[in-house]
PDB file of C-alpha atoms in Angstrom:
ATOM      1  CA  MET A   1      12.491 -15.432  -6.257  1.00 65.00           C
ATOM      2  CA  PRO A   2       9.450 -14.753  -3.613  1.00 85.00           C
ATOM      3  CA  LEU A   3      10.089 -12.693  -0.935  1.00 88.00           C
ATOM      4  CA  PRO A   4      10.742 -14.853   1.962  1.00 83.00           C
ATOM      5  CA  GLY A   5       7.741 -16.179   3.481  1.00 77.00           C
ATOM      6  CA  THR A   6       6.346 -16.273   6.804  1.00 77.00           C
ATOM      7  CA  PRO A   7       5.745 -19.993   7.957  1.00 75.00           C
ATOM      8  CA  ARG A   8       2.569 -18.650  10.649  1.00 85.00           C
ATOM      9  CA  PHE A   9      -0.011 -15.974   9.858  1.00 92.00           C
ATOM     10  CA  PRO A  10      -0.502 -14.089  12.050  1.00 94.00           C
ATOM     11  CA  ASP A  11       2.123 -14.929  14.457  1.00 92.00           C
ATOM     12  CA  ASP A  12       4.988 -14.393  12.647  1.00 91.00           C
ATOM     13  CA  VAL A  13       3.762 -11.210  11.094  1.00 96.00           C
ATOM     14  CA  PRO A  14       6.026  -8.099  12.880  1.00 97.00           C
ATOM     15  CA  THR A  15       4.580  -5.322  14.342  1.00 98.00           C
ATOM     16  CA  LEU A  16       5.788  -1.978  13.272  1.00 98.00           C
ATOM     17  CA  THR A  17       5.453   1.465  15.313  1.00 98.00           C
ATOM     18  CA  GLU A  18       6.261   5.007  14.564  1.00 98.00           C
ATOM     19  CA  GLY A  19       4.241   7.719  16.589  1.00 98.00           C
ATOM     20  CA  ASP A  20       0.585   6.701  16.288  1.00 98.00           C
ATOM     21  CA  VAL A  21       0.953   4.783  13.417  1.00 98.00           C
ATOM     22  CA  THR A  22       1.196   0.870  13.723  1.00 98.00           C
ATOM     23  CA  LEU A  23       1.703  -1.795  11.333  1.00 98.00           C
ATOM     24  CA  ARG A  24       0.203  -5.079  12.075  1.00 98.00           C
ATOM     25  CA  ALA A  25      -1.192  -8.782  10.949  1.00 98.00           C
ATOM     26  CA  HIS A  26      -4.556  -8.495   9.648  1.00 98.00           C
ATOM     27  CA  ARG A  27      -7.576  -9.191  11.920  1.00 98.00           C
ATOM     28  CA  GLU A  28     -11.163 -10.682  11.744  1.00 97.00           C
ATOM     29  CA  GLN A  29     -12.544  -7.455  12.959  1.00 97.00           C
ATOM     30  CA  ASP A  30     -11.143  -5.284  10.864  1.00 98.00           C
ATOM     31  CA  ALA A  31     -13.448  -6.591   8.247  1.00 98.00           C
ATOM     32  CA  PRO A  32     -16.228  -3.778   8.225  1.00 98.00           C
ATOM     33  CA  ASP A  33     -13.808  -1.152   8.039  1.00 98.00           C
ATOM     34  CA  VAL A  34     -12.320  -2.855   5.229  1.00 98.00           C
ATOM     35  CA  VAL A  35     -15.643  -2.620   3.370  1.00 98.00           C
ATOM     36  CA  VAL A  36     -16.038   1.102   4.181  1.00 98.00           C
ATOM     37  CA  GLN A  37     -12.332   1.699   2.615  1.00 97.00           C
ATOM     38  CA  CYS A  38     -13.266  -0.829  -0.342  1.00 97.00           C
ATOM     39  CA  THR A  39     -16.963   0.829  -1.445  1.00 97.00           C
ATOM     40  CA  ASP A  40     -15.505   4.473  -0.764  1.00 97.00           C
ATOM     41  CA  PRO A  41     -15.922   6.337  -4.137  1.00 96.00           C
ATOM     42  CA  VAL A  42     -12.020   7.422  -3.998  1.00 96.00           C
ATOM     43  CA  SER A  43     -10.830   3.652  -3.467  1.00 96.00           C
ATOM     44  CA  VAL A  44     -13.453   2.382  -6.316  1.00 95.00           C
ATOM     45  CA  ARG A  45     -12.126   4.934  -8.490  1.00 94.00           C
ATOM     46  CA  TRP A  46      -8.389   4.593  -7.971  1.00 94.00           C
ATOM     47  CA  THR A  47      -7.916   1.001  -7.179  1.00 92.00           C
ATOM     48  CA  THR A  48      -8.777  -2.625  -8.396  1.00 91.00           C
ATOM     49  CA  VAL A  49     -10.706  -3.271  -5.547  1.00 93.00           C
ATOM     50  CA  PRO A  50     -13.930  -5.710  -6.580  1.00 92.00           C
ATOM     51  CA  HIS A  51     -17.055  -3.622  -6.771  1.00 91.00           C
ATOM     52  CA  PRO A  52     -19.591  -4.166  -5.550  1.00 94.00           C
ATOM     53  CA  TYR A  53     -17.952  -5.404  -2.202  1.00 96.00           C
ATOM     54  CA  ASP A  54     -19.424  -7.074   0.590  1.00 97.00           C
ATOM     55  CA  LEU A  55     -18.637  -7.938   4.284  1.00 98.00           C
ATOM     56  CA  GLU A  56     -18.246 -11.685   3.150  1.00 98.00           C
ATOM     57  CA  MET A  57     -15.583 -10.362   0.450  1.00 97.00           C
ATOM     58  CA  GLY A  58     -13.566  -8.408   3.160  1.00 98.00           C
ATOM     59  CA  GLN A  59     -14.076 -11.310   5.846  1.00 98.00           C
ATOM     60  CA  GLY A  60     -12.655 -13.929   2.686  1.00 98.00           C
ATOM     61  CA  TRP A  61      -9.740 -11.476   2.007  1.00 98.00           C
ATOM     62  CA  ILE A  62      -8.285 -11.300   5.766  1.00 98.00           C
ATOM     63  CA  ARG A  63      -8.747 -15.175   6.154  1.00 97.00           C
ATOM     64  CA  GLU A  64      -7.618 -16.109   2.982  1.00 97.00           C
ATOM     65  CA  VAL A  65      -5.927 -13.653   0.611  1.00 97.00           C
ATOM     66  CA  VAL A  66      -3.678 -11.697   2.875  1.00 97.00           C
ATOM     67  CA  PRO A  67      -2.436 -15.119   4.821  1.00 96.00           C
ATOM     68  CA  GLY A  68      -1.557 -16.783   1.604  1.00 96.00           C
ATOM     69  CA  GLY A  69       0.453 -13.824   0.284  1.00 96.00           C
ATOM     70  CA  TRP A  70       2.844 -14.000   3.536  1.00 95.00           C
ATOM     71  CA  GLN A  71       2.914 -17.930   3.324  1.00 94.00           C
ATOM     72  CA  ALA A  72       3.752 -17.828  -0.215  1.00 94.00           C
ATOM     73  CA  GLY A  73       6.033 -15.035   0.020  1.00 94.00           C
ATOM     74  CA  THR A  74       4.470 -13.026  -2.698  1.00 96.00           C
ATOM     75  CA  GLU A  75       3.192 -10.260  -1.172  1.00 96.00           C
ATOM     76  CA  HIS A  76       3.277  -9.062   2.628  1.00 97.00           C
ATOM     77  CA  ALA A  77       0.293  -7.024   3.364  1.00 98.00           C
ATOM     78  CA  PHE A  78       0.054  -5.004   6.636  1.00 98.00           C
ATOM     79  CA  ALA A  79      -3.005  -3.528   8.237  1.00 98.00           C
ATOM     80  CA  ILE A  80      -2.656  -0.100   9.370  1.00 98.00           C
ATOM     81  CA  GLU A  81      -4.280   1.062  12.451  1.00 98.00           C
ATOM     82  CA  SER A  82      -3.769   4.585  14.031  1.00 98.00           C
ATOM     83  CA  THR A  83      -6.414   7.051  15.961  1.00 98.00           C
ATOM     84  CA  HIS A  84      -9.502   8.053  13.912  1.00 97.00           C
ATOM     85  CA  PRO A  85     -10.982  11.359  14.196  1.00 96.00           C
ATOM     86  CA  ASP A  86     -13.446  10.052  16.776  1.00 96.00           C
ATOM     87  CA  GLY A  87     -10.564   9.085  19.168  1.00 97.00           C
ATOM     88  CA  ALA A  88     -10.723   5.626  18.602  1.00 97.00           C
ATOM     89  CA  ARG A  89      -7.621   3.458  17.378  1.00 98.00           C
ATOM     90  CA  ARG A  90      -8.939   0.734  14.659  1.00 97.00           C
ATOM     91  CA  PHE A  91      -8.192  -0.276  11.417  1.00 98.00           C
ATOM     92  CA  SER A  92      -7.217   2.689   8.834  1.00 98.00           C
ATOM     93  CA  GLY A  93      -5.802   1.022   5.843  1.00 98.00           C
ATOM     94  CA  THR A  94      -3.402  -1.520   3.903  1.00 98.00           C
ATOM     95  CA  VAL A  95       0.215  -1.186   3.149  1.00 98.00           C
ATOM     96  CA  SER A  96       2.072  -4.021   1.010  1.00 98.00           C
ATOM     97  CA  VAL A  97       4.989  -5.153  -0.794  1.00 98.00           C
ATOM     98  CA  ARG A  98       4.695  -7.461  -3.515  1.00 97.00           C
ATOM     99  CA  ASP A  99       7.063  -9.645  -5.135  1.00 96.00           C
ATOM    100  CA  ALA A 100       8.590  -8.022  -8.367  1.00 96.00           C
ATOM    101  CA  GLY A 101      11.799 -10.128  -9.235  1.00 95.00           C
ATOM    102  CA  PRO A 102      14.989 -10.665  -7.383  1.00 95.00           C
ATOM    103  CA  GLY A 103      15.447  -7.906  -5.094  1.00 96.00           C
ATOM    104  CA  ARG A 104      12.743  -5.909  -6.183  1.00 98.00           C
ATOM    105  CA  GLY A 105       9.443  -5.181  -4.610  1.00 98.00           C
ATOM    106  CA  GLU A 106       6.204  -3.432  -5.857  1.00 98.00           C
ATOM    107  CA  ILE A 107       4.686  -1.062  -3.040  1.00 98.00           C
ATOM    108  CA  ALA A 108       0.853  -1.103  -2.852  1.00 97.00           C
ATOM    109  CA  PHE A 109      -1.303   1.100  -0.096  1.00 98.00           C
ATOM    110  CA  GLY A 110      -4.892   2.337   0.441  1.00 97.00           C
ATOM    111  CA  ALA A 111      -6.407   4.494   2.985  1.00 98.00           C
ATOM    112  CA  HIS A 112      -9.441   4.275   5.202  1.00 98.00           C
ATOM    113  CA  PRO A 113     -11.449   7.296   4.266  1.00 97.00           C
ATOM    114  CA  ASP A 114     -11.535   8.670   7.834  1.00 97.00           C
ATOM    115  CA  ILE A 115      -7.969   8.916   8.173  1.00 97.00           C
ATOM    116  CA  ARG A 116      -6.631  10.543   4.792  1.00 96.00           C
ATOM    117  CA  GLY A 117      -4.997  13.468   4.921  1.00 93.00           C
ATOM    118  CA  ARG A 118      -3.157  12.869   8.444  1.00 95.00           C
ATOM    119  CA  GLY A 119       0.005  12.037   7.235  1.00 96.00           C
ATOM    120  CA  VAL A 120      -0.863   8.325   8.123  1.00 98.00           C
ATOM    121  CA  MET A 121      -0.033   6.460   5.276  1.00 98.00           C
ATOM    122  CA  THR A 122       3.127   8.282   4.547  1.00 97.00           C
ATOM    123  CA  THR A 123       4.414   7.271   7.977  1.00 98.00           C
ATOM    124  CA  ALA A 124       3.226   3.745   7.286  1.00 98.00           C
ATOM    125  CA  VAL A 125       4.508   3.737   3.716  1.00 98.00           C
ATOM    126  CA  ASP A 126       7.877   4.486   5.341  1.00 98.00           C
ATOM    127  CA  LEU A 127       7.589   2.085   7.776  1.00 98.00           C
ATOM    128  CA  LEU A 128       7.320  -0.553   5.225  1.00 98.00           C
ATOM    129  CA  LEU A 129       9.994   0.415   3.094  1.00 98.00           C
ATOM    130  CA  ARG A 130      12.238   0.399   5.873  1.00 98.00           C
ATOM    131  CA  TYR A 131      10.838  -3.532   6.530  1.00 97.00           C
ATOM    132  CA  ALA A 132      11.548  -4.172   2.834  1.00 97.00           C
ATOM    133  CA  PHE A 133      15.135  -2.727   2.666  1.00 97.00           C
ATOM    134  CA  ASP A 134      15.985  -3.764   6.259  1.00 97.00           C
ATOM    135  CA  THR A 135      14.441  -7.517   6.989  1.00 96.00           C
ATOM    136  CA  LEU A 136      13.377  -8.272   3.336  1.00 96.00           C
ATOM    137  CA  GLY A 137      16.959  -7.302   1.742  1.00 96.00           C
ATOM    138  CA  LEU A 138      15.400  -5.602  -1.226  1.00 98.00           C
ATOM    139  CA  ARG A 139      17.710  -3.297  -3.462  1.00 98.00           C
ATOM    140  CA  VAL A 140      14.642  -1.355  -4.888  1.00 98.00           C
ATOM    141  CA  VAL A 141      10.834  -0.623  -4.920  1.00 98.00           C
ATOM    142  CA  VAL A 142       8.480   0.299  -7.242  1.00 98.00           C
ATOM    143  CA  TRP A 143       5.181   2.684  -7.095  1.00 98.00           C
ATOM    144  CA  TYR A 144       2.220   2.840  -9.983  1.00 97.00           C
ATOM    145  CA  ALA A 145      -0.608   4.495 -10.264  1.00 96.00           C
ATOM    146  CA  ASN A 146      -3.329   5.367 -12.241  1.00 95.00           C
ATOM    147  CA  VAL A 147      -2.322   8.778 -13.949  1.00 96.00           C
ATOM    148  CA  GLY A 148      -4.462  11.403 -12.178  1.00 95.00           C
ATOM    149  CA  ASN A 149      -4.218   9.580  -8.460  1.00 95.00           C
ATOM    150  CA  VAL A 150      -2.640  12.505  -6.873  1.00 96.00           C
ATOM    151  CA  GLY A 151      -3.326  11.437  -3.309  1.00 95.00           C
ATOM    152  CA  SER A 152      -1.041   8.285  -4.056  1.00 97.00           C
ATOM    153  CA  ARG A 153       1.659  10.431  -6.059  1.00 97.00           C
ATOM    154  CA  ARG A 154       1.857  12.871  -3.242  1.00 96.00           C
ATOM    155  CA  VAL A 155       2.528   9.960  -0.677  1.00 97.00           C
ATOM    156  CA  ALA A 156       5.088   8.536  -2.980  1.00 97.00           C
ATOM    157  CA  TRP A 157       6.845  11.956  -3.388  1.00 97.00           C
ATOM    158  CA  LYS A 158       6.963  12.560   0.708  1.00 96.00           C
ATOM    159  CA  SER A 159       8.146   8.745   1.219  1.00 97.00           C
ATOM    160  CA  GLY A 160      11.242   9.526  -1.526  1.00 97.00           C
ATOM    161  CA  PHE A 161      10.352   8.233  -4.425  1.00 97.00           C
ATOM    162  CA  THR A 162      12.010   9.309  -7.634  1.00 96.00           C
ATOM    163  CA  PHE A 163       9.472   9.558 -10.772  1.00 95.00           C
ATOM    164  CA  GLY A 164      10.302   8.237 -14.055  1.00 92.00           C
ATOM    165  CA  GLY A 165       7.295   9.378 -16.143  1.00 89.00           C
ATOM    166  CA  THR A 166       4.398   7.980 -17.876  1.00 93.00           C
ATOM    167  CA  MET A 167       3.661   4.466 -19.384  1.00 90.00           C
ATOM    168  CA  HIS A 168       0.813   4.345 -21.945  1.00 93.00           C
ATOM    169  CA  ALA A 169      -1.858   1.465 -21.248  1.00 91.00           C
ATOM    170  CA  TRP A 170       0.497   0.304 -18.599  1.00 88.00           C
ATOM    171  CA  LEU A 171      -2.154  -1.017 -15.687  1.00 89.00           C
ATOM    172  CA  ASP A 172      -5.391  -3.390 -15.899  1.00 83.00           C
ATOM    173  CA  HIS A 173      -8.041  -1.371 -14.311  1.00 78.00           C
ATOM    174  CA  ARG A 174     -10.918  -3.669 -13.860  1.00 82.00           C
ATOM    175  CA  GLY A 175     -10.274  -5.245 -17.621  1.00 81.00           C
ATOM    176  CA  GLU A 176      -9.335  -1.502 -18.882  1.00 84.00           C
ATOM    177  CA  SER A 177      -5.535  -0.695 -19.915  1.00 91.00           C
ATOM    178  CA  THR A 178      -4.778   2.581 -18.156  1.00 92.00           C
ATOM    179  CA  ASP A 179      -1.639   5.136 -18.172  1.00 96.00           C
ATOM    180  CA  ALA A 180       0.263   4.845 -15.190  1.00 95.00           C
ATOM    181  CA  TRP A 181       2.894   7.188 -13.182  1.00 96.00           C
ATOM    182  CA  VAL A 182       5.843   5.290 -12.308  1.00 97.00           C
ATOM    183  CA  ALA A 183       8.254   5.605  -9.490  1.00 97.00           C
ATOM    184  CA  THR A 184      11.052   3.994  -7.401  1.00 97.00           C
ATOM    185  CA  ARG A 185      13.266   4.190  -4.474  1.00 98.00           C
ATOM    186  CA  HIS A 186      16.183   2.742  -3.683  1.00 98.00           C
ATOM    187  CA  ARG A 187      17.861   1.145  -0.513  1.00 97.00           C
ATOM    188  CA  ASP A 188      20.393   3.662  -0.740  1.00 95.00           C
ATOM    189  CA  ASP A 189      18.316   6.873  -1.576  1.00 95.00           C
ATOM    190  CA  PRO A 190      18.000   9.541   0.976  1.00 89.00           C
ATOM    191  CA  VAL A 191      15.096   9.787   2.977  1.00 87.00           C
ATOM    192  CA  GLY A 192      12.443  12.222   1.966  1.00 90.00           C
ATOM    193  CA  PRO A 193      10.993  14.039  -1.210  1.00 93.00           C
ATOM    194  CA  GLN A 194      13.949  14.095  -4.057  1.00 87.00           C
ATOM    195  CA  GLY A 195      12.770  17.177  -5.489  1.00 89.00           C
ATOM    196  CA  PRO A 196       9.879  19.964  -5.259  1.00 91.00           C
ATOM    197  CA  TRP A 197       6.514  18.670  -5.607  1.00 93.00           C
ATOM    198  CA  ASP A 198       5.412  18.976  -9.030  1.00 85.00           C
ATOM    199  CA  GLY A 199       1.986  18.371  -8.829  1.00 76.00           C
ATOM    200  CA  GLY A 200       1.330  15.192 -10.853  1.00 69.00           C
ATOM    201  CA  SER A 201       3.032  16.809 -14.185  1.00 60.00           C
ATOM    202  CA  VAL A 202       5.604  14.344 -16.062  1.00 51.00           C
ATOM    203  CA  PRO A 203       6.527  13.240 -19.203  1.00 46.00           C
ATOM    204  CA  THR A 204       5.468  10.295 -21.284  1.00 42.00           C
ATOM    205  CA  VAL A 205       8.235   7.597 -22.179  1.00 37.00           C
TER     206      VAL A 205
END
């Protein structure tokens, strides 16, 4: 069963804010910063963003892919907006929840390189989880990442996910099967880390 669809994009996409971080609908003017994010070596290494990536691709993603996900109910993607080190507020990444079956969603997120390490993504994920549980009515959200993506894992840990282990050859990374870390966050779980930081050491299942 798809996530509840939004009939009009961007008019019906909610704006969610906590402190300096805002989740909102993507805009055309975000495209240059989308390209910066998608061509950053960290993003290329750990995500499945197409490589190489150019401005036309970023514009097409904003104009077609993101609205299509909302309207079909397959993915609710928000642009993250925050203050960059230069003092300007602008696009800082994307966080989304994808349909993973009745009552279930899969979270995905990627940060603009200028705002990494500032707590922006953890706040954005917390906002998205509240939306997923309170507005979409999801019971559980799952997180996957390629083994070794410690930055993503740290965000998931800070946001209260419980880690389940390592899944062998689970993710498709540009045609290659890679091992995946997996964790879940249930609607009734307490907020915040569910245990001490383990640095990414978990058993294989």
